[in-house]
Short mmCIF file of C-alpha atoms and ligand atoms in Angstrom, two decimals:
data_model
loop_
_atom_site.label_atom_id
_atom_site.label_comp_id
_atom_site.label_asym_id
_atom_site.label_seq_id
_atom_site.Cartn_x
_atom_site.Cartn_y
_atom_site.Cartn_z
CA LEU A 1 0.00 0.00 0.00
CA LYS A 2 1.42 3.36 -1.04
CA LYS A 3 0.29 6.78 0.07
CA ILE A 4 0.89 10.05 -1.75
CA ARG A 5 -0.22 13.28 -0.10
CA VAL A 6 -1.60 16.02 -2.34
CA ASN A 7 -0.75 19.20 -0.43
CA LEU A 8 -3.32 21.89 -1.15
CA LYS A 9 -3.78 23.53 2.25
CA LYS A 10 -7.35 22.93 3.43
CA ARG A 11 -8.06 20.93 0.30
CA SER A 12 -5.27 18.40 0.86
CA TYR A 13 -5.94 14.70 0.44
CA ASP A 14 -4.30 11.31 0.05
CA ILE A 15 -3.92 9.06 -2.95
CA ILE A 16 -3.86 5.46 -1.76
CA ILE A 17 -2.48 2.92 -4.23
CA GLY A 18 -2.51 -0.84 -3.82
CA ARG A 19 -4.06 -4.15 -4.67
CA GLY A 20 -7.36 -4.57 -2.82
CA VAL A 21 -7.49 -1.10 -1.20
CA LEU A 22 -11.16 -0.94 -2.16
CA ASN A 23 -11.83 -3.32 0.74
CA ARG A 24 -10.80 -0.56 3.13
CA LEU A 25 -13.14 2.05 1.71
CA GLY A 26 -15.41 1.96 4.78
CA LEU A 27 -12.48 2.72 7.09
CA PHE A 28 -11.43 5.73 5.03
CA VAL A 29 -14.98 7.09 4.91
CA LYS A 30 -15.16 6.94 8.70
CA LYS A 31 -11.72 8.39 9.25
CA LEU A 32 -12.48 11.33 6.96
CA LYS A 33 -16.01 11.71 8.45
CA LEU A 34 -17.48 11.98 4.97
CA GLY A 35 -21.03 11.07 5.86
CA ARG A 36 -23.44 8.18 6.36
CA ASP A 37 -25.00 8.04 2.94
CA ALA A 38 -22.96 7.05 -0.08
CA VAL A 39 -24.06 7.94 -3.60
CA ILE A 40 -22.07 5.81 -6.05
CA ILE A 41 -21.87 7.17 -9.58
CA THR A 42 -20.68 4.58 -12.06
CA ASN A 43 -21.28 3.25 -15.56
CA SER A 44 -22.92 0.07 -16.80
CA THR A 45 -19.63 -1.76 -17.50
CA VAL A 46 -18.04 -1.05 -14.13
CA LEU A 47 -21.34 -1.80 -12.39
CA ARG A 48 -21.47 -5.23 -14.00
CA LEU A 49 -17.87 -6.01 -13.04
CA TYR A 50 -17.56 -4.47 -9.60
CA GLY A 51 -20.96 -3.12 -8.54
CA ASN A 52 -21.69 -5.82 -5.99
CA LYS A 53 -18.21 -5.52 -4.59
CA ILE A 54 -18.30 -1.79 -3.83
CA GLU A 55 -21.87 -1.86 -2.54
CA SER A 56 -21.12 -4.66 -0.12
CA VAL A 57 -17.97 -2.91 1.18
CA LEU A 58 -19.98 0.21 1.93
CA LYS A 59 -22.94 -1.62 3.44
CA LEU A 60 -20.62 -3.68 5.65
CA ALA A 61 -19.34 -0.36 7.00
CA GLY A 62 -22.92 0.49 7.98
CA LEU A 63 -23.50 3.10 5.31
CA SER A 64 -26.61 3.55 3.21
CA VAL A 65 -25.94 3.24 -0.53
CA LEU A 66 -27.59 4.68 -3.62
CA THR A 67 -26.06 3.59 -6.93
CA LEU A 68 -26.60 5.72 -10.03
CA THR A 69 -25.49 4.28 -13.35
CA VAL A 70 -24.84 6.10 -16.62
CA PRO A 71 -24.27 4.61 -20.07
CA ASP A 72 -20.69 3.62 -20.91
CA SER A 73 -19.86 6.50 -23.23
CA GLU A 74 -18.18 9.90 -23.41
CA GLU A 75 -21.71 11.14 -24.17
CA SER A 76 -22.51 10.67 -20.51
CA LYS A 77 -20.29 13.67 -19.80
CA SER A 78 -23.18 16.01 -20.59
CA LEU A 79 -25.26 18.60 -18.77
CA LYS A 80 -28.29 16.43 -19.46
CA THR A 81 -26.83 13.39 -17.70
CA ALA A 82 -25.55 15.61 -14.88
CA SER A 83 -28.97 17.13 -14.35
CA GLY A 84 -30.63 13.70 -14.30
CA ILE A 85 -28.20 12.58 -11.63
CA LEU A 86 -28.62 15.77 -9.61
CA GLU A 87 -32.38 15.27 -9.55
CA LYS A 88 -32.04 11.71 -8.33
CA ILE A 89 -29.62 12.79 -5.62
CA ALA A 90 -31.92 15.60 -4.52
CA ARG A 91 -34.87 13.21 -4.23
CA TYR A 92 -32.76 10.77 -2.20
CA ASP A 93 -31.23 13.44 0.02
CA ARG A 94 -33.78 13.74 2.89
CA ASN A 95 -32.35 13.79 6.41
CA LYS A 96 -29.09 12.47 5.07
CA LYS A 97 -25.42 13.27 5.12
CA ILE A 98 -24.38 12.32 1.64
CA PHE A 99 -21.04 12.02 -0.09
CA ILE A 100 -20.35 10.93 -3.64
CA VAL A 101 -18.19 8.07 -4.86
CA ALA A 102 -16.93 8.39 -8.43
CA PHE A 103 -16.44 4.77 -9.45
CA GLY A 104 -15.17 4.33 -12.99
CA GLY A 105 -12.84 5.71 -15.63
CA GLY A 106 -12.24 9.34 -16.50
CA VAL A 107 -15.71 9.82 -17.94
CA VAL A 108 -17.42 8.84 -14.70
CA GLY A 109 -14.77 10.67 -12.64
CA ASP A 110 -15.21 13.97 -14.48
CA LEU A 111 -19.01 13.74 -14.41
CA ALA A 112 -19.29 12.68 -10.75
CA GLY A 113 -16.73 15.31 -9.74
CA PHE A 114 -18.75 17.95 -11.54
CA VAL A 115 -21.97 16.83 -9.86
CA SER A 116 -20.18 16.91 -6.48
CA ALA A 117 -18.90 20.43 -7.15
CA VAL A 118 -22.31 21.89 -7.96
CA TYR A 119 -24.77 19.93 -5.81
CA LYS A 120 -25.55 22.23 -2.88
CA ARG A 121 -22.48 24.20 -3.96
CA GLY A 122 -20.26 21.28 -3.12
CA VAL A 123 -20.48 17.96 -1.29
CA PRO A 124 -17.53 15.71 -0.42
CA TYR A 125 -16.51 13.12 -2.97
CA ILE A 126 -14.05 10.29 -3.39
CA GLN A 127 -12.41 9.19 -6.61
CA ILE A 128 -12.13 5.45 -7.10
CA PRO A 129 -10.56 5.29 -10.57
CA THR A 130 -10.99 1.97 -12.37
CA THR A 131 -8.96 2.62 -15.53
CA LEU A 132 -5.21 3.06 -15.70
CA LEU A 133 -5.73 6.47 -17.28
CA ALA A 134 -7.95 7.60 -14.43
CA GLN A 135 -5.51 6.24 -11.82
CA VAL A 136 -2.53 8.10 -13.25
CA ASP A 137 -4.28 11.20 -14.50
CA SER A 138 -7.94 12.17 -14.40
CA ALA A 139 -8.73 11.22 -10.78
CA ILE A 140 -5.94 13.46 -9.48
CA GLY A 141 -6.05 17.23 -9.41
CA GLY A 142 -9.71 18.13 -9.14
CA LYS A 143 -10.47 19.03 -12.74
CA THR A 144 -14.11 18.11 -13.19
CA ALA A 145 -16.16 18.70 -16.31
CA VAL A 146 -18.92 17.90 -18.73
CA ASP A 147 -18.80 18.44 -22.49
CA LEU A 148 -20.80 20.74 -24.76
CA PRO A 149 -21.44 19.73 -28.36
CA ILE A 150 -18.97 22.34 -29.63
CA ALA A 151 -16.10 21.32 -27.35
CA LYS A 152 -15.08 18.85 -24.70
CA ASN A 153 -14.71 19.84 -21.03
CA LEU A 154 -16.17 23.30 -21.60
CA ILE A 155 -18.29 23.33 -18.43
CA GLY A 156 -16.66 22.46 -15.16
CA ALA A 157 -14.99 23.36 -11.92
CA ILE A 158 -11.76 22.69 -10.14
CA TYR A 159 -13.02 20.82 -7.12
CA GLN A 160 -10.74 18.47 -5.21
CA PRO A 161 -11.81 15.03 -3.99
CA ARG A 162 -11.30 14.07 -0.33
CA LEU A 163 -9.50 10.87 -1.27
CA VAL A 164 -8.28 8.97 -4.33
CA LEU A 165 -8.35 5.21 -3.95
CA SER A 166 -6.44 3.48 -6.74
CA ASP A 167 -7.09 -0.24 -6.42
CA THR A 168 -4.79 -1.96 -8.88
CA ALA A 169 -6.75 -5.22 -8.66
CA LEU A 170 -9.48 -3.48 -10.69
CA LEU A 171 -7.13 -3.20 -13.66
CA LYS A 172 -7.13 -6.93 -14.33
CA THR A 173 -10.26 -6.64 -16.46
CA LEU A 174 -9.09 -3.57 -18.38
CA PRO A 175 -8.87 -4.12 -22.17
CA GLY A 176 -5.44 -3.79 -23.83
CA ARG A 177 -6.39 -0.71 -25.80
CA GLN A 178 -7.13 1.11 -22.52
CA ILE A 179 -3.77 0.08 -21.07
CA ARG A 180 -1.98 1.39 -24.17
CA ASN A 181 -4.05 4.56 -24.07
CA ALA A 182 -2.82 5.26 -20.53
CA LEU A 183 0.77 4.25 -21.34
CA ALA A 184 0.90 7.21 -23.70
CA GLU A 185 0.22 9.55 -20.75
CA ILE A 186 2.67 7.62 -18.59
CA ILE A 187 5.41 8.00 -21.23
CA LYS A 188 4.47 11.67 -21.25
CA TYR A 189 5.08 11.91 -17.48
CA GLY A 190 8.47 10.29 -17.98
CA ALA A 191 9.29 12.63 -20.84
CA ILE A 192 8.44 15.78 -18.90
CA LYS A 193 9.81 14.90 -15.50
CA ASP A 194 11.39 11.50 -14.93
CA ALA A 195 13.98 9.74 -17.07
CA LYS A 196 13.90 6.84 -14.60
CA LEU A 197 10.22 6.24 -15.31
CA LEU A 198 10.99 6.19 -19.04
CA SER A 199 13.62 3.54 -18.64
CA PHE A 200 11.38 1.49 -16.34
CA ILE A 201 8.65 1.49 -18.99
CA ASP A 202 11.21 0.56 -21.59
CA ARG A 203 12.49 -2.41 -19.58
CA ASN A 204 9.06 -3.65 -18.44
CA MET A 205 6.97 -3.07 -21.54
CA LYS A 206 5.82 -6.67 -21.91
CA LYS A 207 4.66 -6.91 -18.31
CA LEU A 208 2.87 -3.59 -18.47
CA LEU A 209 1.06 -4.59 -21.63
CA SER A 210 -0.12 -7.82 -20.06
CA ASN A 211 -1.73 -6.07 -17.05
CA ASP A 212 1.02 -7.21 -14.66
CA ILE A 213 -0.21 -5.65 -11.42
CA ARG A 214 3.21 -5.17 -9.80
CA SER A 215 4.72 -3.21 -12.66
CA LEU A 216 1.51 -1.27 -13.16
CA GLU A 217 1.56 -0.37 -9.49
CA TYR A 218 5.05 1.07 -9.80
CA VAL A 219 4.22 3.27 -12.78
CA ILE A 220 0.98 4.40 -11.10
CA GLU A 221 2.96 5.48 -8.05
CA LEU A 222 5.52 7.45 -10.03
CA SER A 223 2.92 8.96 -12.34
CA SER A 224 0.61 9.94 -9.49
CA ALA A 225 3.52 11.64 -7.74
CA ILE A 226 4.41 13.57 -10.88
CA LYS A 227 0.84 14.67 -11.54
CA THR A 228 0.58 15.66 -7.87
CA SER A 229 3.69 17.82 -8.04
CA PHE A 230 2.22 19.79 -10.95
CA VAL A 231 -1.17 20.14 -9.28
CA GLU A 232 0.43 21.38 -6.06
CA LYS A 233 2.38 24.06 -7.91
CA ASP A 234 -0.54 25.22 -10.02
CA GLU A 235 -3.86 24.01 -8.60
CA PHE A 236 -6.02 26.38 -10.62
CA ASP A 237 -4.08 26.18 -13.88
CA LYS A 238 -3.04 29.82 -13.60
CA THR A 239 0.74 30.00 -13.43
CA GLY A 240 1.41 28.02 -16.59
CA HIS A 241 3.20 25.28 -14.67
CA ARG A 242 0.38 22.77 -15.15
CA ALA A 243 0.64 23.47 -18.86
CA LEU A 244 3.79 21.33 -19.04
CA LEU A 245 1.45 18.36 -18.66
CA ASN A 246 0.34 19.23 -22.18
CA TYR A 247 3.40 17.77 -23.86
CA GLY A 248 2.13 16.05 -27.02
CA HIS A 249 -1.33 17.53 -26.56
CA THR A 250 -1.21 20.45 -29.01
CA ILE A 251 -0.87 18.31 -32.11
CA GLY A 252 -2.58 15.44 -30.26
CA HIS A 253 -5.77 17.45 -29.74
CA ALA A 254 -5.60 18.59 -33.36
CA ILE A 255 -5.48 14.94 -34.46
CA GLU A 256 -8.50 14.12 -32.31
CA ALA A 257 -10.40 17.13 -33.61
CA SER A 258 -9.58 16.54 -37.27
CA SER A 259 -10.67 12.93 -37.03
CA GLY A 260 -13.98 14.32 -35.76
CA TYR A 261 -13.64 12.56 -32.38
CA SER A 262 -14.73 9.49 -34.33
CA GLY A 263 -12.91 7.12 -32.03
CA ARG A 264 -10.45 6.43 -34.82
CA TYR A 265 -7.76 7.57 -32.40
CA THR A 266 -8.09 7.24 -28.64
CA HIS A 267 -6.78 10.23 -26.71
CA GLY A 268 -3.61 8.29 -25.88
CA GLU A 269 -3.02 7.33 -29.49
CA ALA A 270 -3.44 10.93 -30.59
CA ILE A 271 -1.01 12.27 -28.01
CA ALA A 272 1.50 9.53 -28.83
CA ILE A 273 1.61 10.99 -32.35
CA GLY A 274 1.58 14.47 -30.81
CA MET A 275 4.66 13.66 -28.72
CA ILE A 276 6.48 12.51 -31.84
CA ALA A 277 5.51 15.71 -33.64
CA ALA A 278 6.63 17.89 -30.72
CA ALA A 279 9.98 16.06 -30.55
CA ASP A 280 10.36 16.68 -34.27
CA ILE A 281 9.60 20.39 -33.84
CA SER A 282 12.08 20.48 -30.98
CA SER A 283 14.82 18.91 -33.11
CA ARG A 284 14.14 21.28 -35.99
CA LEU A 285 14.45 24.25 -33.62
CA GLY A 286 17.65 22.88 -32.10
CA VAL A 287 16.01 22.70 -28.64
CA LEU A 288 16.42 18.92 -28.68
CA LYS A 289 19.96 18.15 -29.74
CA ASP A 290 20.13 14.43 -29.00
CA SER A 291 18.61 12.59 -31.96
CA GLY A 292 19.07 9.30 -30.08
CA TYR A 293 16.44 10.45 -27.60
CA SER A 294 13.77 11.11 -30.25
CA GLN A 295 14.50 7.69 -31.67
CA ASN A 296 14.10 6.15 -28.22
CA LEU A 297 10.78 7.85 -27.69
CA ARG A 298 9.58 6.67 -31.05
CA ARG A 299 10.73 3.10 -30.40
CA MET A 300 8.97 3.02 -27.02
CA ILE A 301 5.74 4.37 -28.43
CA LEU A 302 5.79 1.74 -31.14
CA ALA A 303 6.64 -0.99 -28.63
CA CYS A 304 3.51 0.02 -26.70
CA GLY A 305 1.44 -0.66 -29.77
CA LEU A 306 0.75 3.05 -30.10
CA PRO A 307 0.89 4.84 -33.46
CA VAL A 308 3.54 7.36 -34.56
CA LYS A 309 1.72 8.31 -37.76
CA ALA A 310 -1.73 9.77 -38.30
CA LYS A 311 -3.07 7.74 -41.18
CA GLY A 312 -5.83 9.07 -43.38
CA LEU A 313 -5.92 12.61 -41.97
CA LYS A 314 -5.28 15.81 -43.91
CA ALA A 315 -2.36 18.10 -43.10
CA ARG A 316 -4.53 21.17 -43.60
CA ASN A 317 -7.16 19.91 -41.13
CA ILE A 318 -4.57 19.16 -38.47
CA TYR A 319 -2.95 22.55 -39.02
CA GLU A 320 -6.29 24.40 -38.82
CA SER A 321 -7.32 22.46 -35.69
CA HIS A 322 -4.09 23.15 -33.85
CA LEU A 323 -4.71 26.90 -34.20
CA ARG A 324 -7.77 26.53 -31.98
CA ASP A 325 -5.71 25.22 -29.04
CA LYS A 326 -7.10 26.70 -25.81
CA LYS A 327 -3.62 27.12 -24.44
CA PHE A 328 -2.53 29.59 -27.12
CA THR A 329 -2.46 33.16 -25.86
CA ASN A 330 -2.65 36.41 -27.83
CA ALA A 331 -2.56 34.49 -31.09
CA ARG A 332 0.93 33.21 -30.23
CA ASN A 333 1.38 29.49 -30.34
CA ARG A 334 2.87 27.67 -27.40
CA PHE A 335 4.44 24.24 -27.52
CA VAL A 336 5.84 22.02 -24.81
CA LEU A 337 9.06 20.74 -26.34
CA PRO A 338 11.44 18.03 -25.09
CA ILE A 339 15.02 19.02 -24.29
CA GLY A 340 16.13 15.53 -23.27
CA PRO A 341 14.89 12.58 -21.18
CA GLY A 342 12.69 13.91 -18.35
CA ARG A 343 13.08 17.53 -19.45
CA VAL A 344 10.79 19.81 -21.43
CA LYS A 345 10.27 23.52 -21.86
CA VAL A 346 7.58 25.83 -23.20
CA VAL A 347 8.45 27.54 -26.45
CA GLN A 348 6.27 30.32 -27.85
CA GLY A 349 5.99 31.50 -31.40
CA VAL A 350 7.19 28.38 -33.19
CA PRO A 351 7.44 29.33 -36.91
CA ASP A 352 4.56 28.07 -39.02
CA ILE A 353 6.88 26.41 -41.47
CA VAL A 354 8.34 24.22 -38.72
CA ILE A 355 4.88 23.19 -37.54
CA LYS A 356 3.84 22.35 -41.09
CA LYS A 357 6.99 20.28 -41.62
CA ALA A 358 6.30 18.32 -38.44
CA ILE A 359 2.69 17.73 -39.47
CA SER A 360 3.69 16.50 -42.91
CA GLU A 361 6.22 14.19 -41.25
CA ILE A 362 3.53 12.42 -39.14
CA LEU A 363 1.41 11.98 -42.26
CA ALA A 364 4.23 10.67 -44.45
CA ARG A 365 4.42 6.93 -45.00
N1 NAD B 24 -10.06 15.54 -15.15
C1 NAD B 24 -8.89 15.37 -15.71
O1 NAD B 24 -7.87 15.90 -15.27
C2 NAD B 24 -8.80 14.47 -16.92
C3 NAD B 24 -7.55 14.08 -17.39
C4 NAD B 24 -7.50 13.19 -18.47
C5 NAD B 24 -8.67 12.73 -19.04
N2 NAD B 24 -9.88 13.16 -18.57
C6 NAD B 24 -11.14 12.66 -19.14
O2 NAD B 24 -11.19 11.25 -18.91
C7 NAD B 24 -12.00 10.65 -19.92
C8 NAD B 24 -11.31 9.41 -20.42
O3 NAD B 24 -11.12 8.53 -19.33
P1 NAD B 24 -10.85 6.96 -19.55
O4 NAD B 24 -9.76 6.80 -20.53
O5 NAD B 24 -10.74 6.35 -18.22
O6 NAD B 24 -12.16 6.50 -20.35
P2 NAD B 24 -13.53 5.83 -19.85
O7 NAD B 24 -13.97 6.39 -18.58
O8 NAD B 24 -14.44 5.92 -21.02
O9 NAD B 24 -13.11 4.30 -19.63
C9 NAD B 24 -12.62 3.55 -20.71
C10 NAD B 24 -13.38 2.23 -20.87
O10 NAD B 24 -12.97 1.31 -19.85
C11 NAD B 24 -14.10 0.76 -19.21
N3 NAD B 24 -13.67 0.37 -17.87
C12 NAD B 24 -13.50 1.18 -16.81
N4 NAD B 24 -12.96 0.50 -15.80
C13 NAD B 24 -12.82 -0.77 -16.20
C14 NAD B 24 -12.30 -1.95 -15.60
N5 NAD B 24 -11.78 -1.92 -14.37
N6 NAD B 24 -12.32 -3.10 -16.30
C15 NAD B 24 -12.79 -3.10 -17.59
N7 NAD B 24 -13.26 -2.02 -18.21
C16 NAD B 24 -13.27 -0.86 -17.53
C17 NAD B 24 -15.11 1.85 -19.30
O11 NAD B 24 -16.41 1.36 -19.11
C18 NAD B 24 -14.88 2.37 -20.70
O12 NAD B 24 -15.52 1.56 -21.64
C19 NAD B 24 -12.24 11.71 -20.97
O13 NAD B 24 -13.56 12.19 -20.85
C20 NAD B 24 -11.25 12.81 -20.62
O14 NAD B 24 -11.71 14.09 -20.98
C21 NAD B 24 -9.95 14.01 -17.52
ZN1 ZN B 25 -4.09 13.75 -21.97
#
């Protein structure tokens, strides 16, 4: 069992990582005095796999339990779904002391976090992430959101959970594509902050890809600590520090947008390509001088079963989409570029020609 403290003054909390930590949920709820009445928000897939398990843990601890289930889809991150859930909670909430349990991947986590932030202007909630991506990324840091048709994550709040419980036993049922999806973000953490993590992934790729719990646990620990360090320095995404987490995301988001969010590329696949493009830009600008490192990154991404090329997309669409990046300020572009293993920096005003070259490179056969 590993514990990482997220230090945010009055909003501080622990991330607990380990196999079977879900069994101790009742203890944590009591220790944190969260309430007597648990509202679990989950999706149909996670309910089928682990619904009985979580309900019985909470009931054994003497808590009342209401389980609310949403369809297994990004479409559940909507105002409509949120309002349906809020109404059900409000009807249930008579003479109760409720807290919310976000039990699922990033979709459920973002939605349940959002509901927790706005119901009665904020009720306590716990994140119990069930995907690798949620354990290393979305459950940490308090970014909660729902989507609007014109853009993802447009409506939301920064609202911290009271606890993150990452039970690695839950990852046994996770499909390979979801593991690879998260490995892209984990490689990203290594690339921005921790050369040691990169070499661990490199040496343990086979185990990671076959859901080996021990090696997953180690990368979850390191990744959670890295995400935590960024969140602590820039909780509200104001100083620009948290922006370093966007390595690979500028071109990555453009790839997602220009494939019309069709599911052709998962988020992780898109940012894998985005990391390659950013490394290419960095080399062209002379920021990254070690060509061996770009080759290493590329080799690792391929070894993960992640793509390095964006097949079937149009250069012009990717270029146009990247211009709409939320992180660009005053019409100046801003890229997170690698300097070497575990080191990146923000570079503004990258010449258009360099960006276009990098885009054509990821489209070339
Ligand atoms: N808040 C943040 O900081 C943040 C960061 C990154 C991503 N996100 C958001 O997270 C979402 C993506 O999260 P995700 O990748 O976890 O996707 P997801 O929540 O859709 O989960 C992926 C799939 O895995 C299934 N699943 C979940 N747990 C499982 C388990 N234990 N066994 C088998 N199957 C399981 C889900 O039902 C789903 O089909 C996006 O909406 C994204 O915007 C938020
Ligand atoms: Zn991401």
